[in-house]
CSV table of C-alpha atoms and ligand atoms in Angstrom, one decimal:
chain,number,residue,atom,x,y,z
A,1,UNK,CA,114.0,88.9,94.5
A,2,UNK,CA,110.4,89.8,93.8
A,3,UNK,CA,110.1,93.3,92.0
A,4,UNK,CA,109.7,95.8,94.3
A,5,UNK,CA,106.7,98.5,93.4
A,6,UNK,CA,109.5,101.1,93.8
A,7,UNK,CA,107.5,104.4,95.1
A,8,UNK,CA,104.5,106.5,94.0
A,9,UNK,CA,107.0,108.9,91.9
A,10,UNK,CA,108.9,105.6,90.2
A,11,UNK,CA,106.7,102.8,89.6
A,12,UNK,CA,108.5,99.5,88.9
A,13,UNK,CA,108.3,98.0,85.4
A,14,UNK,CA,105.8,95.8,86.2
A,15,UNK,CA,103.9,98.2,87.8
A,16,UNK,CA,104.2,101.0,85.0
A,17,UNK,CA,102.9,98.1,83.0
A,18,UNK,CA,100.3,97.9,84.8
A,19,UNK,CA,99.2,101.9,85.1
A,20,UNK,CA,99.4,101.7,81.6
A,21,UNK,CA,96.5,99.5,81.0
A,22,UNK,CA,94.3,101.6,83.9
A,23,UNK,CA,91.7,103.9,81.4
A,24,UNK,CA,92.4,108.0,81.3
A,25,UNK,CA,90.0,109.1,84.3
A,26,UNK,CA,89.2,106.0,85.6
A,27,UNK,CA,87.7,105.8,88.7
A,28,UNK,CA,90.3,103.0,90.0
A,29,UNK,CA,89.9,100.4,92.8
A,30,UNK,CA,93.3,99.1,93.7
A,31,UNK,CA,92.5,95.9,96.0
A,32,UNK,CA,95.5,94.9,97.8
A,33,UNK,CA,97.4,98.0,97.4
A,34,UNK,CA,100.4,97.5,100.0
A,35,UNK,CA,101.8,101.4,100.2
A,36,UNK,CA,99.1,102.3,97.6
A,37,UNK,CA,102.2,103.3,95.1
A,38,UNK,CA,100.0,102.6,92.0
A,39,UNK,CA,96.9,104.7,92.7
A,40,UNK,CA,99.3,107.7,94.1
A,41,UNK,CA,101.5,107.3,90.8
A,42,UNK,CA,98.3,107.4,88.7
A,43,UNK,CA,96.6,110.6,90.6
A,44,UNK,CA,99.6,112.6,91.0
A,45,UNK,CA,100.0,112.1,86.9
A,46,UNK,CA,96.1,113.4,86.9
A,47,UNK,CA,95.6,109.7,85.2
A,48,UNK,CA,92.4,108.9,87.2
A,49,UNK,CA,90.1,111.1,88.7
A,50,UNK,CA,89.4,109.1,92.2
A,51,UNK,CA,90.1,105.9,94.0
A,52,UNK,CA,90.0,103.5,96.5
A,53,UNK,CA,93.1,101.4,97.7
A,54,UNK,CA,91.6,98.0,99.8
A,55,UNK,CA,94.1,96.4,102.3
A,56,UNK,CA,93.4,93.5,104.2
A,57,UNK,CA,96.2,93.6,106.3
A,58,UNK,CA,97.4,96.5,108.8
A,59,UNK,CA,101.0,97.3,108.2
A,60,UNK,CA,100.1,97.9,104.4
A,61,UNK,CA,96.8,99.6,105.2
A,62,UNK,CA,98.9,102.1,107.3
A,63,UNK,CA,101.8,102.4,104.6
A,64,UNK,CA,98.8,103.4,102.0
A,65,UNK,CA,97.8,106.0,104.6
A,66,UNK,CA,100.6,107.5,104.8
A,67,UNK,CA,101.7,107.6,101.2
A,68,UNK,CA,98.6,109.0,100.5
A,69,UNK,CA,98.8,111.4,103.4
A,70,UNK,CA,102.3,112.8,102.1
A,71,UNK,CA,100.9,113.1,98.5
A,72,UNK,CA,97.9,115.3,100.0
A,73,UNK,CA,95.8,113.3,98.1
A,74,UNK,CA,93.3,112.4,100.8
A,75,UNK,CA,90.4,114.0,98.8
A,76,UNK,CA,90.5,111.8,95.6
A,77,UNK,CA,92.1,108.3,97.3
A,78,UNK,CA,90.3,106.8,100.2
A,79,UNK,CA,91.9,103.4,101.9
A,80,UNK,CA,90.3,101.0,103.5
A,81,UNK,CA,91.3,98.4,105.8
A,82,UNK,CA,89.0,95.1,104.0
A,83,UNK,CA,88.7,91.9,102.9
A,84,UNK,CA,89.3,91.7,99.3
A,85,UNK,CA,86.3,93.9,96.7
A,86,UNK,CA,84.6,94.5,100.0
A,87,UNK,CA,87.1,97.8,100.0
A,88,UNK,CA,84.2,99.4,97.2
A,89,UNK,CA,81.0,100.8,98.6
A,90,UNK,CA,78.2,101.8,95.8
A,91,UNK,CA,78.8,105.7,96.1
A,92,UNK,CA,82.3,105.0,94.5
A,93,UNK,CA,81.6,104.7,91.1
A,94,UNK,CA,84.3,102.5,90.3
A,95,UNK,CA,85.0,101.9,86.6
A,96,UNK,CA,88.5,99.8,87.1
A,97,UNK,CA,89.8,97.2,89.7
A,98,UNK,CA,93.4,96.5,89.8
A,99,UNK,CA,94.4,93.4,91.7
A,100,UNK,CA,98.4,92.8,91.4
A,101,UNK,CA,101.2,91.0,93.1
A,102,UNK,CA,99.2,88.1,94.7
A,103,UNK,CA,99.0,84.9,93.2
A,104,UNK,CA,95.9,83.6,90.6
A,105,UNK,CA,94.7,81.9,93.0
A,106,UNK,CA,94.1,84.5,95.3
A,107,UNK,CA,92.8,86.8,92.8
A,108,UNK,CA,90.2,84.6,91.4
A,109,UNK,CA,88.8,84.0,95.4
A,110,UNK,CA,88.9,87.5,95.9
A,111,UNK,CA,86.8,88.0,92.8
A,112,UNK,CA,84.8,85.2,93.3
A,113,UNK,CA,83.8,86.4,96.7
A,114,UNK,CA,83.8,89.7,96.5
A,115,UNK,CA,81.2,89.7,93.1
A,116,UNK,CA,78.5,91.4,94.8
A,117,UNK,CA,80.6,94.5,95.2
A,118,UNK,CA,81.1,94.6,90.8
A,119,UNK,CA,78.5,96.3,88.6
A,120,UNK,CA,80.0,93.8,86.2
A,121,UNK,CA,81.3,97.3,84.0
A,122,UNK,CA,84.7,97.8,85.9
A,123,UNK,CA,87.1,97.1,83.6
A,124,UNK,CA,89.4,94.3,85.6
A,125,UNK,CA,93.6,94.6,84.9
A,126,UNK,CA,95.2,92.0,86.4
A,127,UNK,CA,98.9,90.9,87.6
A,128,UNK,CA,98.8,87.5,88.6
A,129,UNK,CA,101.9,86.2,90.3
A,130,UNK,CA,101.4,82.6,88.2
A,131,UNK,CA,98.3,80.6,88.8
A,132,UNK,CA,97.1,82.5,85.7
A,133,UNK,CA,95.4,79.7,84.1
A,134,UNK,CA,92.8,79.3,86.8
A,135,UNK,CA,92.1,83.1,87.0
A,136,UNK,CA,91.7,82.8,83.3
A,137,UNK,CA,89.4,80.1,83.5
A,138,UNK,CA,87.3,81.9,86.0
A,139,UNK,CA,87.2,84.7,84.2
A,140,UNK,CA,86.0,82.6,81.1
A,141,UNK,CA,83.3,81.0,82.9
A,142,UNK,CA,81.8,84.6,84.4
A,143,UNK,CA,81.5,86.1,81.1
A,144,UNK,CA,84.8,88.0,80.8
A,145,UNK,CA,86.6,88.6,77.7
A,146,UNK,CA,90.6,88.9,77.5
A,147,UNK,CA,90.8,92.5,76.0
A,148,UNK,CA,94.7,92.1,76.3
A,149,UNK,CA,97.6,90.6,77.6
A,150,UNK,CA,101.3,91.4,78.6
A,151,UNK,CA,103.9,89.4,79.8
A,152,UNK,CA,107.5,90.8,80.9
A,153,UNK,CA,110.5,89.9,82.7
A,154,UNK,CA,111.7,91.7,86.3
A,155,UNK,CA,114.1,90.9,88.7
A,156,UNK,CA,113.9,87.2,87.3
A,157,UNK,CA,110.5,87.0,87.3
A,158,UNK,CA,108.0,87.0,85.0
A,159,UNK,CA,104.7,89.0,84.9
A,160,UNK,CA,101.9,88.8,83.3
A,161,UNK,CA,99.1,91.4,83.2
A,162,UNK,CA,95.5,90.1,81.8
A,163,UNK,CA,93.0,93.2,81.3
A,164,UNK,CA,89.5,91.8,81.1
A,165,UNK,CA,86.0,93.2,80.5
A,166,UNK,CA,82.2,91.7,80.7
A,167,UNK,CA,81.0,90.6,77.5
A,168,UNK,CA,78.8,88.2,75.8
A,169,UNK,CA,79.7,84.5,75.8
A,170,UNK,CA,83.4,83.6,75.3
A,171,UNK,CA,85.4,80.4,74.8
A,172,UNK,CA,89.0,79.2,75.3
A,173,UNK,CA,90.7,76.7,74.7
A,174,UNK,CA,93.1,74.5,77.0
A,175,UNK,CA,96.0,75.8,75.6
A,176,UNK,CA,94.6,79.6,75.5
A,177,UNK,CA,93.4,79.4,79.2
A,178,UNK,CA,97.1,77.7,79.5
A,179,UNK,CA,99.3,80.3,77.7
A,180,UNK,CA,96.8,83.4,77.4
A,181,UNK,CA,94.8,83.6,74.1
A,182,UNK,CA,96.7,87.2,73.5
A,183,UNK,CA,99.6,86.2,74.3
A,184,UNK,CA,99.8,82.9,72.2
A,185,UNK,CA,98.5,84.6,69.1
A,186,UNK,CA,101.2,87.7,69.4
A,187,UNK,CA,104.3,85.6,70.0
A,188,UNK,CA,106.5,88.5,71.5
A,189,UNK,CA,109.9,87.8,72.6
A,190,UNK,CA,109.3,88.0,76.1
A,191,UNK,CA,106.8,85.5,75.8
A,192,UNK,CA,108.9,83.1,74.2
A,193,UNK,CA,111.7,83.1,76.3
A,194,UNK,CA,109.5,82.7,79.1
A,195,UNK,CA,108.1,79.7,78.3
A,196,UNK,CA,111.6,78.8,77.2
A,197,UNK,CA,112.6,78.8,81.0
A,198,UNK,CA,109.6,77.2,82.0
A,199,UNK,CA,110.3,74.3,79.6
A,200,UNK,CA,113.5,73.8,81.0
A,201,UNK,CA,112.3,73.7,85.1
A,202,UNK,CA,109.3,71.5,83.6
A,203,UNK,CA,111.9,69.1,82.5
A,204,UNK,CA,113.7,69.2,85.5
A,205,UNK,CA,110.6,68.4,87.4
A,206,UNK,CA,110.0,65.4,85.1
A,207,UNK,CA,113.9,64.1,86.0
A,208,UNK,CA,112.7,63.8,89.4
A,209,UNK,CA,111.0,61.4,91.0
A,210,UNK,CA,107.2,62.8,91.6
A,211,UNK,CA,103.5,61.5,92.2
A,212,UNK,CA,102.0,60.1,89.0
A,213,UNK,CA,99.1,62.0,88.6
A,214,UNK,CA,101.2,65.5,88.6
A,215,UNK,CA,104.0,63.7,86.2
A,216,UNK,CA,101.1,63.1,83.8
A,217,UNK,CA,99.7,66.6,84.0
A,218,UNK,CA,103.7,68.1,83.9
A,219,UNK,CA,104.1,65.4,80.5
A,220,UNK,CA,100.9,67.1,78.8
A,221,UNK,CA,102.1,70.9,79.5
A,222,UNK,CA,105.7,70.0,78.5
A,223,UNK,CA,104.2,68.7,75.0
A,224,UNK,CA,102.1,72.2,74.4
A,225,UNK,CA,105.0,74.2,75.1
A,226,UNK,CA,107.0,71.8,73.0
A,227,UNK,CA,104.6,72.7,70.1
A,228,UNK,CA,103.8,76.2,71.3
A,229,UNK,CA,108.1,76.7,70.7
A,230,UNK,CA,108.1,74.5,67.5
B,1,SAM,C1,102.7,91.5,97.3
B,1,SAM,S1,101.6,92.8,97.8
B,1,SAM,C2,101.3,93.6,96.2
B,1,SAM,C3,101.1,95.1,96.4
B,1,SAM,C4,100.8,95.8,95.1
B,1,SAM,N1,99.5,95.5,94.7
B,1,SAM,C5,101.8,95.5,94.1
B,1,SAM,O1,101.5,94.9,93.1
B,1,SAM,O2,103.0,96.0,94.2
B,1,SAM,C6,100.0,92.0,98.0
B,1,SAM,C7,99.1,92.7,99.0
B,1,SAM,O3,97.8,92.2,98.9
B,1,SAM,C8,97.2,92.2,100.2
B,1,SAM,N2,96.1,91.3,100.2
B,1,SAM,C9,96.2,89.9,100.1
B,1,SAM,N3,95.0,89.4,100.2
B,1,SAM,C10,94.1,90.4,100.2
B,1,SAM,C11,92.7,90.5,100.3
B,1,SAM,N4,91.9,89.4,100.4
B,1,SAM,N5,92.1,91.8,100.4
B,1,SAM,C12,92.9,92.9,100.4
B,1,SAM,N6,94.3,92.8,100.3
B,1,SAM,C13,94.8,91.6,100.2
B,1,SAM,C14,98.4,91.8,101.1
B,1,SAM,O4,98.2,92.2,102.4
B,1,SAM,C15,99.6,92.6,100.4
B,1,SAM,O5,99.7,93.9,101.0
């Protein structure tokens, strides 16, 4: 089971990881917000001063209507029914984007295509549902630095959260845009069994019989996580 977001009084873990990394009067644009539990959690706790929560489809849109409607917070959270970062408008002075629970993948398009709506200031806090080394690679090559990274373990699953702002010119590696350069260099526990488990369905993979092209690329991540564990 995937972690559930809980409600706007009791964020899951993940998601209280996630509010924890949003900055103390943020004006915060949550982009697929389902019932909008993360920007409701984070106003009623008079943690951000405004926001936005984007939805793309219309059962969730309505769901973030009406939490935010039984919060009475319509004044401060305003939700919009859009496609991806086309949820901000210029008058909203947004200083974080949140994008959580979708894959990498989907994250990185959505940032991608929705570029014209960032100042390039917003501070970006991430929760990819894997896929994270192409979102980190697209944040590398748009100028973004990793200003930190979490990982935990919900429900079976494991999360990571990758808080990035614009800077000057950064570099990563393979194996940082692979493991998370934060991550790699602070070794928590969490971190290690993760990669534990996915060292053991990585081998499991490789027992089977797959295309060549993907057993070579499995071979070469199964050897960094091999030295990654020493
Ligand atoms: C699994 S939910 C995650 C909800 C919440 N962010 C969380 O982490 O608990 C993903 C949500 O993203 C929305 N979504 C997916 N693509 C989107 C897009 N391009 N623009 C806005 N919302 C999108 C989906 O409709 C869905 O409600």
């Amino acid at each position: 089971m995937q972690s559930l977001p809980l409600n706007q009084h009791t964020l899951s873990r993940r998601l209280a990881h996630v509010a924890a990394q949003v900055p103390d009067g943020a004006r915060l644009a949550d982009i697929g917000s389902d019932h909008a539990y993360l920007p409701v959690a984070l106003m009623r706790r008079g943690a951000i001063v405004a926001a936005v929560a984007g939805e793309v489809a219309l059962t969730p849109f309505r769901a973030a209507e009406r939490t935010v409607r039984d919060n009475e917070l319509q004044p401060w959270i305003t939700v919009r029914l859009a496609d991806g970062l086309a949820a901000i408008e210029p008058g909203d002075d947004i200083t974080a984007v949140s994008l959580c629970g979708m894959g990498g993948e989907t994250i990185r398009d959505i940032l991608d295509s929705g570029q014209a709506h960032l100042s390039g200031r917003e501070r970006l806090i991430l929760q990819p549902n894997g896929g994270e080394q192409p979102l980190r690679q697209w944040l590398m090559d748009h100028g973004y630095q990793i200003l930190f990274e979490d990982v935990l373990h919900e429900n079976r699953f494991d999360y990571e959260i990758i808080v990035a702002e614009r800077s000057a010119v950064v570099a990563y590696s393979e194996q940082e845009l692979y493991f998370g350069p934060l991550l790699m260099q602070a070794r928590s526990p969490a971190f290690i069994a993760k990669w534990q488990r996915m060292l053991r369905l990585k081998q499991k993979t490789l027992a089977q019989a797959i295309p060549e092209q993907k057993r070579s690329q499995i071979e070469r991540q199964v050897q960094w996580i091999t030295q990654l564990l020493g």
